[in-house]
Coordinates of C-alpha atoms (C1' of nucleotides) in Angstrom, one line a residue:
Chain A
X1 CA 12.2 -11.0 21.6
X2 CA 11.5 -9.9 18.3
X3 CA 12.2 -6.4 17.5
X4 CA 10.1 -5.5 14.6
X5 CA 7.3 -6.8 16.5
X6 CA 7.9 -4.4 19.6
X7 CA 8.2 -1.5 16.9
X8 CA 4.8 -2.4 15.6
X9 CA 3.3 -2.6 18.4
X10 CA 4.8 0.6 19.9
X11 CA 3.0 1.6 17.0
X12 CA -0.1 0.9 17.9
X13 CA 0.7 2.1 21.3
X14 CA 1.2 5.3 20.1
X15 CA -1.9 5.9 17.7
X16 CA -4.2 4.9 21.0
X17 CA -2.9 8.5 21.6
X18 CA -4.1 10.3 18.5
X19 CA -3.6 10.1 15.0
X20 CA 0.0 10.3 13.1
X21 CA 1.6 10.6 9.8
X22 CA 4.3 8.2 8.6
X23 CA 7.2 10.8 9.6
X24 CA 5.9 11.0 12.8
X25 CA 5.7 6.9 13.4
X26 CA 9.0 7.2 12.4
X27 CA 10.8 10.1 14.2
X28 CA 9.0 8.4 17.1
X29 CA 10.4 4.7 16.3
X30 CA 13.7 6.3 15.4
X31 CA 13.6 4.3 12.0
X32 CA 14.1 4.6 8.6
X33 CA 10.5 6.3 7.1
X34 CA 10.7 3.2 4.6
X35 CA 10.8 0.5 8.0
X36 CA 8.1 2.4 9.9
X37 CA 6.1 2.4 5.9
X38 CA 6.3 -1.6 5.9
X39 CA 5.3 -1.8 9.3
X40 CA 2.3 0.5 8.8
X41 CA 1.1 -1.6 5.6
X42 CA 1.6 -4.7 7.7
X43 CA -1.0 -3.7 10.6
X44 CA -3.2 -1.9 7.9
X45 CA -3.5 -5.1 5.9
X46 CA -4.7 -6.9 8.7
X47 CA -7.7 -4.0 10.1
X48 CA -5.5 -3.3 13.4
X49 CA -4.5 0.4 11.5
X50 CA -6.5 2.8 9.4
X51 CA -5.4 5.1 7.0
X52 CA -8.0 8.2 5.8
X53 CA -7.8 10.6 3.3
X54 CA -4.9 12.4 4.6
X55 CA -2.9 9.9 4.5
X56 CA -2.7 9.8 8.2
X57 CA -3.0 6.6 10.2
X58 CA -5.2 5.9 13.1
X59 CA -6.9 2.8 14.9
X60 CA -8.2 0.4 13.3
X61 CA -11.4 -1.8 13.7
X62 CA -9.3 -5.1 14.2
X63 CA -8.6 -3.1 17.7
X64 CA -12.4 -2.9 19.1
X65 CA -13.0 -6.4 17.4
X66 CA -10.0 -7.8 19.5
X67 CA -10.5 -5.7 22.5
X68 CA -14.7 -6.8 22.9
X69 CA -13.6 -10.5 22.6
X70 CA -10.4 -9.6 24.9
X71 CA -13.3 -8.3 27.5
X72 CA -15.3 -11.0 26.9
X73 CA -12.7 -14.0 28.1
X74 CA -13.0 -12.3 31.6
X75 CA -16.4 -13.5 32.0
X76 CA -16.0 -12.3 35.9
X77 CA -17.4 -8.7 34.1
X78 CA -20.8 -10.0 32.9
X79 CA -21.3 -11.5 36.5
X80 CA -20.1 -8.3 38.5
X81 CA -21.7 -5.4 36.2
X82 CA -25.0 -4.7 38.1
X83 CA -23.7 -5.4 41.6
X84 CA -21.2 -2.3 41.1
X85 CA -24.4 -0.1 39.7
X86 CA -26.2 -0.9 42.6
X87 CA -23.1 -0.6 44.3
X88 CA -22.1 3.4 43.0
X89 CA -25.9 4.5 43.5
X90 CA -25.9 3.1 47.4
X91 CA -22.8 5.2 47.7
X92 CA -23.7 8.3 46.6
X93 CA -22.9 8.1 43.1
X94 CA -18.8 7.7 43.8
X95 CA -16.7 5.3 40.8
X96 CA -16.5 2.0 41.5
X97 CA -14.2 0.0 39.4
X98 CA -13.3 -4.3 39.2
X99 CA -9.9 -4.8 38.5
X100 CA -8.0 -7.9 38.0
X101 CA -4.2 -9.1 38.3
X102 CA -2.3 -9.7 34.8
X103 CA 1.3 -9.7 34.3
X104 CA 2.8 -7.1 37.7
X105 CA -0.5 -5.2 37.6
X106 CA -3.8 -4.7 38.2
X107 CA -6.2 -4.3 35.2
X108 CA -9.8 -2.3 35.4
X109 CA -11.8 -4.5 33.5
X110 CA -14.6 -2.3 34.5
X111 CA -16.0 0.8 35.6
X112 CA -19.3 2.8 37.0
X113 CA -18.8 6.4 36.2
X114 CA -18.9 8.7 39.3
X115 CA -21.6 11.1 38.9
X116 CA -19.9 14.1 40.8
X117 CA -18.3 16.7 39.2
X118 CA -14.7 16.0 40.7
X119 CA -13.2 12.8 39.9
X120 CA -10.5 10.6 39.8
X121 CA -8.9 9.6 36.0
X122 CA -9.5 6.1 35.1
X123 CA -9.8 3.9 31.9
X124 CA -11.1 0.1 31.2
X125 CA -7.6 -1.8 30.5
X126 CA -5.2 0.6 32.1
X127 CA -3.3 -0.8 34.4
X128 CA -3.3 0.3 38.1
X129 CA -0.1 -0.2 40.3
X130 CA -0.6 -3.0 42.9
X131 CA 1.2 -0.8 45.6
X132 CA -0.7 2.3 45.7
X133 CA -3.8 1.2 44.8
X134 CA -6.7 -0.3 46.5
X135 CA -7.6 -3.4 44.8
X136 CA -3.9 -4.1 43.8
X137 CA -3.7 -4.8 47.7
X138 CA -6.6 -6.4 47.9
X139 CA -5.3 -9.0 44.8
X140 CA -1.6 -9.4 46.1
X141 CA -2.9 -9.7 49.8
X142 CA -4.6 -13.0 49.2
X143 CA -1.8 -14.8 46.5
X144 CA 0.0 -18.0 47.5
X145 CA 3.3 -16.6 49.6
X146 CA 5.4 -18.4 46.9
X147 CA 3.9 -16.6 44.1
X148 CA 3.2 -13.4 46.6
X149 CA 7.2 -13.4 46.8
X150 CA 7.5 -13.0 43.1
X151 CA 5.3 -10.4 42.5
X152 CA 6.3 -8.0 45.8
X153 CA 9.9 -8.6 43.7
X154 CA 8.9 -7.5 40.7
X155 CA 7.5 -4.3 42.1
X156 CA 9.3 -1.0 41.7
X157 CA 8.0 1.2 44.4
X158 CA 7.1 4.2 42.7
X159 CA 6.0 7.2 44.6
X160 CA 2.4 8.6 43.2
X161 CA 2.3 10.7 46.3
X162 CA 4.3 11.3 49.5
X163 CA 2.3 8.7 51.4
X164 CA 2.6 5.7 48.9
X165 CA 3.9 2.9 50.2
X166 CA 7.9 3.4 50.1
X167 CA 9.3 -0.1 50.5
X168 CA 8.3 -4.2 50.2
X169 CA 8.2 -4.5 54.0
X170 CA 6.0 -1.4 54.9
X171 CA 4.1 -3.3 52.1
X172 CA 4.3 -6.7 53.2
X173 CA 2.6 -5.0 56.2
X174 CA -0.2 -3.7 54.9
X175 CA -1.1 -6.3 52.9
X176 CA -1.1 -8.3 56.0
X177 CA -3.6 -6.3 57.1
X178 CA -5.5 -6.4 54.5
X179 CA -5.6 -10.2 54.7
X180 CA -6.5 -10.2 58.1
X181 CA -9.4 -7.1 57.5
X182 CA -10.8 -8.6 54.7
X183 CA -10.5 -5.1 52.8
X184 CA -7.8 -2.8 52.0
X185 CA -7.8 1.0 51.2
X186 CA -5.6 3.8 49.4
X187 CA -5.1 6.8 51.5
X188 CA -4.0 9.0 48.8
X189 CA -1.5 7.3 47.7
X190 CA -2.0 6.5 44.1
X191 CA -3.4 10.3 43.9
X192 CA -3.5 13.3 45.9
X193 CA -6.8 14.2 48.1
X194 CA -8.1 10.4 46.6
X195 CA -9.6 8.0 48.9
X196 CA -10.1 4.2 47.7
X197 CA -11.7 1.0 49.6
X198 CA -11.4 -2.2 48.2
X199 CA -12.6 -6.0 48.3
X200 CA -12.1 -9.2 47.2
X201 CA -14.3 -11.3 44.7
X202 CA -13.4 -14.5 45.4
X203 CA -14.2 -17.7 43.6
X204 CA -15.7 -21.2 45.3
X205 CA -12.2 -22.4 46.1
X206 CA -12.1 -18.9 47.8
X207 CA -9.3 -17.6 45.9
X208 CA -9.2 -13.6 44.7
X209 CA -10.0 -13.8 41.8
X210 CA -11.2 -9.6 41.2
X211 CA -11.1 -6.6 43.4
X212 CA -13.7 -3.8 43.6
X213 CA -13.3 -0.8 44.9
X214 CA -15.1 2.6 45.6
X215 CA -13.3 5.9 45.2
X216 CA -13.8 9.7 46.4
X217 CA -12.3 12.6 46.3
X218 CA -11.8 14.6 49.6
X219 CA -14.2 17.2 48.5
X220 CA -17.0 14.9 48.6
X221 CA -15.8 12.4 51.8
X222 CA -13.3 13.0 54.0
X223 CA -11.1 9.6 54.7
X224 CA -13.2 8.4 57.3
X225 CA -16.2 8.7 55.4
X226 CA -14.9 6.7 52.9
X227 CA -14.3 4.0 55.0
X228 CA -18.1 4.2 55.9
X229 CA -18.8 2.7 52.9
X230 CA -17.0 -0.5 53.6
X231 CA -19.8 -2.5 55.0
X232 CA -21.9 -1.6 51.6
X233 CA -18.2 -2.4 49.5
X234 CA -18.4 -5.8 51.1
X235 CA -21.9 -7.0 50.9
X236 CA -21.1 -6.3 46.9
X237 CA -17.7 -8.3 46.4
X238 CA -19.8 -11.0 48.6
X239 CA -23.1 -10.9 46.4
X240 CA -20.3 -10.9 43.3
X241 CA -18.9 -13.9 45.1
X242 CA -21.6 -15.8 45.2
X243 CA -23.3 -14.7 41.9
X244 CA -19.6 -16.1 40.4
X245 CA -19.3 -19.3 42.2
X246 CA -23.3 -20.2 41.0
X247 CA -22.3 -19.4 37.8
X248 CA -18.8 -21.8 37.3
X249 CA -20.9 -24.5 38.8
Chain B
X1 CA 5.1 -6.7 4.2
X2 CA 6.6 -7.9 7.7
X3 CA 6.3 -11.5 7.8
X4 CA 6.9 -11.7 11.7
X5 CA 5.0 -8.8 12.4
X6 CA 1.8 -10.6 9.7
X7 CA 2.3 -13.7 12.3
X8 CA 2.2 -11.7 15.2
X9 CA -1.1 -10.2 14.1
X10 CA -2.4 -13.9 13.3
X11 CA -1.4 -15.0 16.6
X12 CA -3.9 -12.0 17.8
X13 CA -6.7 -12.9 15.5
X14 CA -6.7 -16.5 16.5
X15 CA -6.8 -15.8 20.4
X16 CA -9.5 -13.8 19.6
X17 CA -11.2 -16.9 19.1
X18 CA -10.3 -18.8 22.7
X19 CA -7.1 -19.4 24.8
X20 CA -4.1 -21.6 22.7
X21 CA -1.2 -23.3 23.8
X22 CA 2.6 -22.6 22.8
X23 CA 2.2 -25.9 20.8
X24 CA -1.3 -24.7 19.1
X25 CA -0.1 -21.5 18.8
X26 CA 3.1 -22.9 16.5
X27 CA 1.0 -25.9 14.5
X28 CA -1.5 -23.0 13.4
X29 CA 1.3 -20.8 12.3
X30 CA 3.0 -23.2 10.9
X31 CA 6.6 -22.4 12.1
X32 CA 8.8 -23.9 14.8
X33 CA 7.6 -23.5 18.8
X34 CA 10.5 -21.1 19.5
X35 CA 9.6 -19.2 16.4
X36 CA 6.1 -19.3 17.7
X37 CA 7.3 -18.5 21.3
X38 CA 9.3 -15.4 21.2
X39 CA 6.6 -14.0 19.3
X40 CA 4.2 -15.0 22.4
X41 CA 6.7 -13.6 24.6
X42 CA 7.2 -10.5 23.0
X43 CA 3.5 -9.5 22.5
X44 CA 3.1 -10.5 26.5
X45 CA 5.8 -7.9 26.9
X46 CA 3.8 -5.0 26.2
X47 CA 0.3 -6.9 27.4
X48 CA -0.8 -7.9 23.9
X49 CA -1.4 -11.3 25.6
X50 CA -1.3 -12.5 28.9
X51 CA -0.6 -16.5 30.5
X52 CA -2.7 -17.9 32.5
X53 CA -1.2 -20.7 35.5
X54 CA -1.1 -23.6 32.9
X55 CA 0.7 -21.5 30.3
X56 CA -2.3 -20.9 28.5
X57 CA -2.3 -17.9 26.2
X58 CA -5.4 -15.4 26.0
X59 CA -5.7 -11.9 25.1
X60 CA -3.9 -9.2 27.0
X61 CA -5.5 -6.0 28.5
X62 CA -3.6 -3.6 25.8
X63 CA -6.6 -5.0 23.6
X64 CA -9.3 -3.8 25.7
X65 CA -7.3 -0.4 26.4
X66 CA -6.6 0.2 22.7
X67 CA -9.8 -0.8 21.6
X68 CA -11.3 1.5 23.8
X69 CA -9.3 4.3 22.5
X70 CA -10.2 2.8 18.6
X71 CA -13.9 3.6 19.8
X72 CA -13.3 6.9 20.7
X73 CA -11.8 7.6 17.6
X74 CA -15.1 7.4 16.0
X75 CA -16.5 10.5 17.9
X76 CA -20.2 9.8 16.1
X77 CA -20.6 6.6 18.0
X78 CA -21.2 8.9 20.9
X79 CA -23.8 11.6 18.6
X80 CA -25.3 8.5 17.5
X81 CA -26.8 6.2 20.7
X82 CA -29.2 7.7 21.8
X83 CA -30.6 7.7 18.9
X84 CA -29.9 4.2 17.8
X85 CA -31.8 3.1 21.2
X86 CA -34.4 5.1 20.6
X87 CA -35.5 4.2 16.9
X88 CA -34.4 0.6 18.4
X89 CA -37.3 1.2 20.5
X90 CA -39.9 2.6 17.8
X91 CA -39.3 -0.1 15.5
X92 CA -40.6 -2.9 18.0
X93 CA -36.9 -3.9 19.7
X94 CA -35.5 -4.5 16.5
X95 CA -31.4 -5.0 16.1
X96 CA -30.1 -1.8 15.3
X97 CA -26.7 -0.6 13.9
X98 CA -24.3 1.8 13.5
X99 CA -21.4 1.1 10.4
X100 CA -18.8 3.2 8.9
X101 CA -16.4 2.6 5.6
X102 CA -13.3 1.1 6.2
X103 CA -10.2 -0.1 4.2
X104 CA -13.0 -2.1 1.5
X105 CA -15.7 -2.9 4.1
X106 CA -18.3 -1.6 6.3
X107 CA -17.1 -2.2 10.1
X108 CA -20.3 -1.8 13.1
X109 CA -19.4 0.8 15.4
X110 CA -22.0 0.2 17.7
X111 CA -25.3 -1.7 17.8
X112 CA -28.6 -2.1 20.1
X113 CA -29.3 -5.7 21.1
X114 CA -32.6 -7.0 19.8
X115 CA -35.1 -7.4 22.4
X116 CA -36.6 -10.8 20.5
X117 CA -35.7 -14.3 20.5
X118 CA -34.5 -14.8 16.8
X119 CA -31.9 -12.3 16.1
X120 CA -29.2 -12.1 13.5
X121 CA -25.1 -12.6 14.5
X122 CA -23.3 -9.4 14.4
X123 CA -20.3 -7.7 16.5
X124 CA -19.0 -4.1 17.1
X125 CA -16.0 -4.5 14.7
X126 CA -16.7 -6.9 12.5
X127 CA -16.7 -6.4 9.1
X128 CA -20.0 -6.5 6.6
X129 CA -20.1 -7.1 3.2
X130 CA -20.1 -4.0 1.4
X131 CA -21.9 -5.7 -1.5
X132 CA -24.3 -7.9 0.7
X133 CA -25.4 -5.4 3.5
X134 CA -27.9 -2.0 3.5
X135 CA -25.2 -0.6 5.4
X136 CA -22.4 -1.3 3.0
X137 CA -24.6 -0.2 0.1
X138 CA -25.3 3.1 1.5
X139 CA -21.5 3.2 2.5
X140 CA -20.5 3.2 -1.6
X141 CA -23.7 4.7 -3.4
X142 CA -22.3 8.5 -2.2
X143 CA -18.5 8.2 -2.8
X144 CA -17.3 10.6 -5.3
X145 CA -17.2 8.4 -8.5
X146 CA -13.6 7.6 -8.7
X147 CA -12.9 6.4 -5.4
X148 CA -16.5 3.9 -5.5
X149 CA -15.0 2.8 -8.7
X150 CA -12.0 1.8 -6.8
X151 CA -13.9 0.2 -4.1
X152 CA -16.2 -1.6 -6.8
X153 CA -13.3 -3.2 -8.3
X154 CA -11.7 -4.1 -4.7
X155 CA -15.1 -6.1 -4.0
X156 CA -15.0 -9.6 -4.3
X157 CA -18.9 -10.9 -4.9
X158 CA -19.0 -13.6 -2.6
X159 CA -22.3 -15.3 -2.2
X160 CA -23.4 -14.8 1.1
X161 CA -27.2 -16.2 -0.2
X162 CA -29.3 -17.5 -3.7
X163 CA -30.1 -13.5 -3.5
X164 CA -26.4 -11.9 -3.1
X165 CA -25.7 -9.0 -5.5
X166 CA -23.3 -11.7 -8.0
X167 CA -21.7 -8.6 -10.1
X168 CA -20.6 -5.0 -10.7
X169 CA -23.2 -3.9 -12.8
X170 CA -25.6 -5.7 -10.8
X171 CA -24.1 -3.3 -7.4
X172 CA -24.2 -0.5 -9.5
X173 CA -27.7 0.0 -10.3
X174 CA -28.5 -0.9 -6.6
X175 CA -26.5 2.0 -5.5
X176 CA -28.1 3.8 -8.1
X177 CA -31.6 3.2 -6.9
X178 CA -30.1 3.9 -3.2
X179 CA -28.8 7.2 -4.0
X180 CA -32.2 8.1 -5.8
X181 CA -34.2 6.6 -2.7
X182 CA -31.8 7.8 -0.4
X183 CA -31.8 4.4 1.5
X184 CA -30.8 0.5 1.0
X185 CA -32.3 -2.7 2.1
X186 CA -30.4 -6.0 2.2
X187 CA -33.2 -8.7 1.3
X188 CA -32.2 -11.6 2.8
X189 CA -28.4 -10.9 0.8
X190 CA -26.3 -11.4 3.3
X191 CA -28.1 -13.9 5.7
X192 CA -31.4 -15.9 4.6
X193 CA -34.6 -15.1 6.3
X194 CA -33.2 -11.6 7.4
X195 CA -34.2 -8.3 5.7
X196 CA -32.5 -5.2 6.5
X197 CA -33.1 -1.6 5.3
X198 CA -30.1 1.2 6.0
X199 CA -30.1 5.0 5.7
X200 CA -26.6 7.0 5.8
X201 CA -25.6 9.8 8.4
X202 CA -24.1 12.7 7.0
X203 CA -21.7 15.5 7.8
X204 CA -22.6 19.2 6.8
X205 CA -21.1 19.0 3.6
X206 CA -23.0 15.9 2.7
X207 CA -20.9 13.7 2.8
X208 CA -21.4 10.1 4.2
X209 CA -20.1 9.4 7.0
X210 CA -22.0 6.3 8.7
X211 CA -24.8 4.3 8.0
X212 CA -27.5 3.0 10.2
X213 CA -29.2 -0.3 9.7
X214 CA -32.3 -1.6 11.3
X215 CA -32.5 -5.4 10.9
X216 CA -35.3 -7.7 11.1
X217 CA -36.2 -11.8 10.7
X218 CA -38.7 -12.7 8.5
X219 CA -40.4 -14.5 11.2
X220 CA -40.8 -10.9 12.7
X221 CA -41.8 -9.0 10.1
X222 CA -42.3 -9.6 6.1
X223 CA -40.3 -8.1 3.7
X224 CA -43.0 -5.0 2.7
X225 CA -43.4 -4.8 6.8
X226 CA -39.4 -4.3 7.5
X227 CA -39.7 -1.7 4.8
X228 CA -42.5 0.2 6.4
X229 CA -39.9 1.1 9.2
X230 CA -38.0 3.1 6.7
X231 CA -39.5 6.7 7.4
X232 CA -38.7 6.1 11.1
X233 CA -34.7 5.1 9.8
X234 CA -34.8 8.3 7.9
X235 CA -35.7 10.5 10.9
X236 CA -33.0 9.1 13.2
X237 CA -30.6 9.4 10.3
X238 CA -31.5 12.8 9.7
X239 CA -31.5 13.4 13.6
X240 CA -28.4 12.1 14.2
X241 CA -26.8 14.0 11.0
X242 CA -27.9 17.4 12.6
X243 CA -26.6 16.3 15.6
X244 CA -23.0 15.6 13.9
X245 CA -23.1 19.1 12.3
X246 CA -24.3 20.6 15.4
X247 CA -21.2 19.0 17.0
X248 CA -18.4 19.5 14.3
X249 CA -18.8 23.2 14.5
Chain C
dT26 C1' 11.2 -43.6 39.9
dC27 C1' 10.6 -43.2 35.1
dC28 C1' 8.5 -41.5 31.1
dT29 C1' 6.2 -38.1 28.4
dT30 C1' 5.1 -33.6 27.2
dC31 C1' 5.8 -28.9 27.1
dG32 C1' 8.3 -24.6 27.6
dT33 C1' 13.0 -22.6 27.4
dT34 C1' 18.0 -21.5 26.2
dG35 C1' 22.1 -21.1 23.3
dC36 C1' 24.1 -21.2 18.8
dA37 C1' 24.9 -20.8 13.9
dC38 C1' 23.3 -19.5 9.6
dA39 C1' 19.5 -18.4 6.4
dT40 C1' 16.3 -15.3 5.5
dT41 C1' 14.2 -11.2 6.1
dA42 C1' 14.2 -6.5 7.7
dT43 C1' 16.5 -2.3 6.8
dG44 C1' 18.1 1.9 4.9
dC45 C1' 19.6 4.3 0.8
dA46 C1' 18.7 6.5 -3.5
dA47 C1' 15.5 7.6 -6.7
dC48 C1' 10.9 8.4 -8.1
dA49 C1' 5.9 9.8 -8.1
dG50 C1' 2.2 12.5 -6.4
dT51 C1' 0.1 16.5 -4.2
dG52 C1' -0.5 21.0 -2.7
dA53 C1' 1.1 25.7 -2.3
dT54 C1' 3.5 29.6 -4.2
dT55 C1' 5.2 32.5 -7.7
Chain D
dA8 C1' 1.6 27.2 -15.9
dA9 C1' 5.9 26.1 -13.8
dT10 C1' 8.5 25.3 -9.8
dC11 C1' 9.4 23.9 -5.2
dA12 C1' 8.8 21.5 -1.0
dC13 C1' 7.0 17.8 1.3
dT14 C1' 5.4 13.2 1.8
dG15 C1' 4.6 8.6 0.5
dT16 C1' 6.4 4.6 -2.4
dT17 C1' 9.6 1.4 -5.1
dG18 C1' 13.7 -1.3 -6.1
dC19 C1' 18.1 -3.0 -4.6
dA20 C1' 21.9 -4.7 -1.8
dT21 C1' 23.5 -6.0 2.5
dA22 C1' 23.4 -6.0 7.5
dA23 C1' 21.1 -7.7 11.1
dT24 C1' 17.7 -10.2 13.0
dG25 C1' 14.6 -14.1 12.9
dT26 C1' 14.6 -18.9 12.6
dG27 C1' 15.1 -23.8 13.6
dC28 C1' 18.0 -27.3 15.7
dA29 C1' 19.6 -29.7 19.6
dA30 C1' 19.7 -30.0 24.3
dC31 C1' 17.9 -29.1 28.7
dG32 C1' 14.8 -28.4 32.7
dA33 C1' 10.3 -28.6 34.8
dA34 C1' 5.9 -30.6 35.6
dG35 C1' 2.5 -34.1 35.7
dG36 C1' 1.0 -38.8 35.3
dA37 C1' 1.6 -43.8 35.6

DNA sequence: TCCTTCGTTGCACATTATGCAACAGTGATT
DNA sequence: AATCACTGTTGCATAATGTGCAACGAAGGA
């Protein structure tokens, strides 16, 4: 592992929160000003920092250069985009998000705004944890058991909320059920009075290869109602499906 | 100057461009595959990059959550779309585009699709000429004189086309003539059979602080007819600067 | 089964990253 | 105008980390 890599890009962690000056980089890296300086000059030569007239470093362009071509290698995206519009307006206007597995987590790789004034918190390459969410279910539920093994042990079983899932068997569990449903949901347990249903996209060798799911507050559906919306949640990862499968042949 | 970090950063660039092996990875770099790898490993670490099931490397989700946040940054984008769709629209679905002034170049923020069949190549977050472009010409013509002479000599007249801008004094009386107009065009500079004509966005103390392009083929439009669309550029320049001053305060 | 290719690990040392001290620049205050 | 405080930058020496080598293990193909 390198470590004046990791600094860097701690770095650029950090300014995806908000601007900083050098002594701030690095009080925050615990470094020398001079090594976070270095650093700094490093990333600004190359676009992925900007400096204005304050001398105080932010983002730079190399970042929405990267992150457009990063979005555009999960091709999945293009393919699912107007099934989950159609998808939040059959539903009453709730978010619907596509997420995929990467590295222990699941990844929104995108997102339909809910158009009610209560909503759940959400970004486009945040990660999402695969125990107390939705469509981290629905992605573990379907994985080779090998590989399913791997990842269950890799999990640390964080409590969101006092009804997340506690433990690998109470998981194991559910994601049986979720196999065996063909859908899985989140009963507040990533966030408090949050409902989630999700699906499966799968690909024409039928593995998962993206989840979708539809969430909503308790103000505006009560659990039950949420799971109403399954039937439409399916027809969607299905016409997704087989908009995917037409298109990698 | 970090060398490992300058690697790092290459290794980022190049898998912009498509997935890499270990091996391709290390060949391109030029250093040895464990030099190559724990560079790999460390950016997967913090989801710079991400394997795939045959050890293939491809961008990581951090790219598409940073650059995300590097977008938001540029709280104009926002004022501006609208208004880039709409004068998009006027102007007969031409490409239209939104730049800003960074580190020696202009960078597209944002940009409306053309609607017709022969377009010109650009990306949100790619750089553009500053000599070679309307938008990097409107970018320079308004910066206090000391700082555009430091930019000036920063510029390196490449020769995008027989018509590129080949010198200084050549750039300088076309940002004369821009700041006197109070607009740019690009004919067929930077690209040959495309003509382009910019107008900058200001802030309430005047200052420029984006540019906006509309760019057209000549099998579209003539020269004389792409310059015709310039009182419409003006008006959702203008629009979009009251809206910015609106918002700042 | 054997061979080839590719990714990984451990070790030693070469090279680079680091921090210190001093300096330069800027803005605010007296 | 002069001084002070703060912040960014430069040069130097050395400490620490990055690097490449050799060996190994895993996976796929013949």
């Amino acid at each position: 592992m390198s470590q004046s890599l990791s600094r860097a890009l701690q770095i650029l962690i950090e300014l995806g929160e908000g601007e900083r000056s050098l002594d701030q980089v690095a009080a925050s890296l615990e470094v020398h000003k001079t090594t976070a300086m270095r650093l700094l000059h490093t990333l600004e030569a190359d676009r992925f920092v900007r400096r204005d007239d304050r001398q105080r470093y932010h983002l730079g362009s190399r970042l929405f250069a990267l992150g457009g071509a990063a979005l555009a290698q999960h091709a999945i995206r293009d393919v699912a985009q107007p099934h989950l519009a159609r998808l939040a307006a059959e539903t009453g206007g709730q978010a619907v998000h596509l997420a995929a597995y990467e590295n222990g987590t699941a990844i929104y790789l995108a997102k339909v705004e809910s158009t009610h004034a209560v909503r759940m918190y959400s970004r486009v390459g945040l990660p999402a944890a695969l125990h107390a969410t939705a469509v981290g279910k629905v992605l573990v539920a379907d994985l080779p058991p090998g590989e399913r093994d791997a990842v269950i042990a890799g999990i640390e079983f964080r409590p969101f909320t006092s009804r997340t899932i506690a433990d690998a068997a109470g998981y194991r569990e559910v994601l049986a059920r979720t196999r065996e449903q063909g859908w899985a949901e989140d009963a507040a347990e990533h966030e408090d009075f949050i409902n989630c249903v999700g699906a499966p996209v799968r690909d024409e060798a039928g593995r998962v290869v993206a989840a979708v799911s539809v969430s909503v507050p308790d103000v505006i559906l009560p659990r039950e109602g949420v799971r109403a919306l399954v039937p439409q949640l399916l027809a969607a990862t299905e016409a997704i499906s087989a908009d995917w499968a037409g298109r990698s042949s």
